[in-house]
PDB file of C-alpha atoms in Angstrom:
ATOM      1  CA  MET A 251      92.140  99.313  95.922  1.00 50.00           C
ATOM      2  CA  SER A 252      91.533 102.604  93.832  1.00 59.00           C
ATOM      3  CA  SER A 253      89.196 102.650  90.949  1.00 79.00           C
ATOM      4  CA  GLY A 254      90.346 102.999  87.289  1.00 81.00           C
ATOM      5  CA  CYS A 255      89.471 106.384  86.835  1.00 88.00           C
ATOM      6  CA  LEU A 256      91.233 107.615  90.199  1.00 86.00           C
ATOM      7  CA  LEU A 257      94.246 105.771  89.001  1.00 87.00           C
ATOM      8  CA  LEU A 258      94.266 107.228  85.536  1.00 90.00           C
ATOM      9  CA  CYS A 259      93.793 110.619  87.044  1.00 90.00           C
ATOM     10  CA  GLU A 260      97.089 110.206  89.143  1.00 89.00           C
ATOM     11  CA  ILE A 261      98.816 108.805  86.609  1.00 91.00           C
ATOM     12  CA  ILE A 262      98.485 111.973  84.407  1.00 93.00           C
ATOM     13  CA  LEU A 263      99.022 114.114  87.439  1.00 91.00           C
ATOM     14  CA  SER A 264     102.124 112.185  88.339  1.00 92.00           C
ATOM     15  CA  ILE A 265     103.327 112.805  84.598  1.00 93.00           C
ATOM     16  CA  LEU A 266     102.570 116.488  84.688  1.00 94.00           C
ATOM     17  CA  LEU A 267     103.646 117.484  88.313  1.00 94.00           C
ATOM     18  CA  PRO A 268     105.177 114.138  90.228  1.00 93.00           C
ATOM     19  CA  PRO A 269     104.911 115.273  94.060  1.00 94.00           C
ATOM     20  CA  LEU A 270     101.300 116.194  93.148  1.00 92.00           C
ATOM     21  CA  GLY A 271     100.134 112.428  92.162  1.00 91.00           C
ATOM     22  CA  VAL A 272     102.095 111.384  94.814  1.00 92.00           C
ATOM     23  CA  CYS A 273     100.693 113.478  97.219  1.00 91.00           C
ATOM     24  CA  LEU A 274      97.293 112.551  96.595  1.00 89.00           C
ATOM     25  CA  ARG A 275      97.852 108.776  96.913  1.00 88.00           C
ATOM     26  CA  TYR A 276      99.632 109.262 100.176  1.00 89.00           C
ATOM     27  CA  GLY A 277      99.225 112.307 101.567  1.00 87.00           C
ATOM     28  CA  CYS A 278     101.505 115.264 102.216  1.00 89.00           C
ATOM     29  CA  CYS A 279     103.481 114.235 105.202  1.00 88.00           C
ATOM     30  CA  THR A 280     104.909 110.868 104.245  1.00 89.00           C
ATOM     31  CA  VAL A 281     108.237 109.352 103.090  1.00 91.00           C
ATOM     32  CA  GLU A 282     106.625 108.659  99.350  1.00 91.00           C
ATOM     33  CA  PHE A 283     105.868 112.510  99.130  1.00 93.00           C
ATOM     34  CA  PHE A 284     109.271 113.831 100.451  1.00 94.00           C
ATOM     35  CA  ILE A 285     111.391 111.295  98.343  1.00 94.00           C
ATOM     36  CA  CYS A 286     109.343 112.361  95.080  1.00 94.00           C
ATOM     37  CA  LEU A 287     109.577 115.958  95.922  1.00 95.00           C
ATOM     38  CA  VAL A 288     113.307 115.834  96.517  1.00 96.00           C
ATOM     39  CA  LEU A 289     113.726 113.409  93.228  1.00 95.00           C
ATOM     40  CA  THR A 290     111.721 116.015  91.310  1.00 95.00           C
ATOM     41  CA  ILE A 291     113.862 119.264  92.529  1.00 96.00           C
ATOM     42  CA  LEU A 292     117.136 116.711  91.476  1.00 95.00           C
ATOM     43  CA  GLY A 293     115.492 115.928  88.032  1.00 93.00           C
ATOM     44  CA  TYR A 294     112.043 116.000  86.665  1.00 93.00           C
ATOM     45  CA  LEU A 295     112.833 112.707  84.982  1.00 95.00           C
ATOM     46  CA  PRO A 296     113.687 110.711  88.136  1.00 95.00           C
ATOM     47  CA  GLY A 297     110.579 112.429  89.814  1.00 95.00           C
ATOM     48  CA  ILE A 298     108.267 110.863  87.415  1.00 95.00           C
ATOM     49  CA  ILE A 299     109.506 107.169  87.586  1.00 95.00           C
ATOM     50  CA  TYR A 300     109.576 107.126  91.232  1.00 95.00           C
ATOM     51  CA  ALA A 301     105.894 108.743  91.291  1.00 94.00           C
ATOM     52  CA  LEU A 302     104.676 106.040  88.635  1.00 94.00           C
ATOM     53  CA  TYR A 303     106.542 103.634  90.630  1.00 94.00           C
ATOM     54  CA  ALA A 304     105.064 104.785  93.689  1.00 92.00           C
ATOM     55  CA  ILE A 305     101.346 104.942  92.596  1.00 91.00           C
ATOM     56  CA  ILE A 306     101.186 101.807  90.309  1.00 90.00           C
ATOM     57  CA  CYS A 307     103.501  99.678  91.997  1.00 89.00           C
ATOM     58  CA  VAL A 308     103.329 100.181  95.780  1.00 82.00           C
ATOM     59  CA  ASN A 309     100.225  99.243  97.561  1.00 74.00           C
ATOM     60  CA  PRO A 310      99.616 102.163 100.031  1.00 65.00           C
ATOM     61  CA  ASP A 311      97.605  99.989 102.367  1.00 67.00           C
ATOM     62  CA  ARG A 312     100.607  97.640 102.884  1.00 62.00           C
ATOM     63  CA  ASP A 313     101.497  98.803 106.564  1.00 58.00           C
ATOM     64  CA  VAL A 314      97.853  99.074 107.514  1.00 56.00           C
ATOM     65  CA  ASP A 315      97.269  95.113 107.332  1.00 55.00           C
ATOM     66  CA  ARG A 316     100.593  94.833 109.020  1.00 53.00           C
ATOM     67  CA  TYR A 317      99.713  97.352 111.911  1.00 50.00           C
ATOM     68  CA  GLU A 318      96.111  95.446 112.177  1.00 55.00           C
ATOM     69  CA  ARG A 319      97.708  91.647 112.605  1.00 56.00           C
ATOM     70  CA  LEU A 320      99.569  92.941 115.552  1.00 54.00           C
ATOM     71  CA  ALA A 321      96.641  94.361 117.148  1.00 55.00           C
TER      72      ALA A 321
END
């Protein structure tokens, strides 16, 4: 779980430049980043909506827990 200050910075960056906020949270070569990049190219508002959804609602550690249970 990220700290409150980091989350606030990611939200502000995702409003100004949506792929940058998602990149800080997930990295540059992830599905979330490329979805946000495509949505931002197609329209600025869909990119912002998806970036806020990806930062606030989606847990970036969701796959790590599943893989650790399998190992």
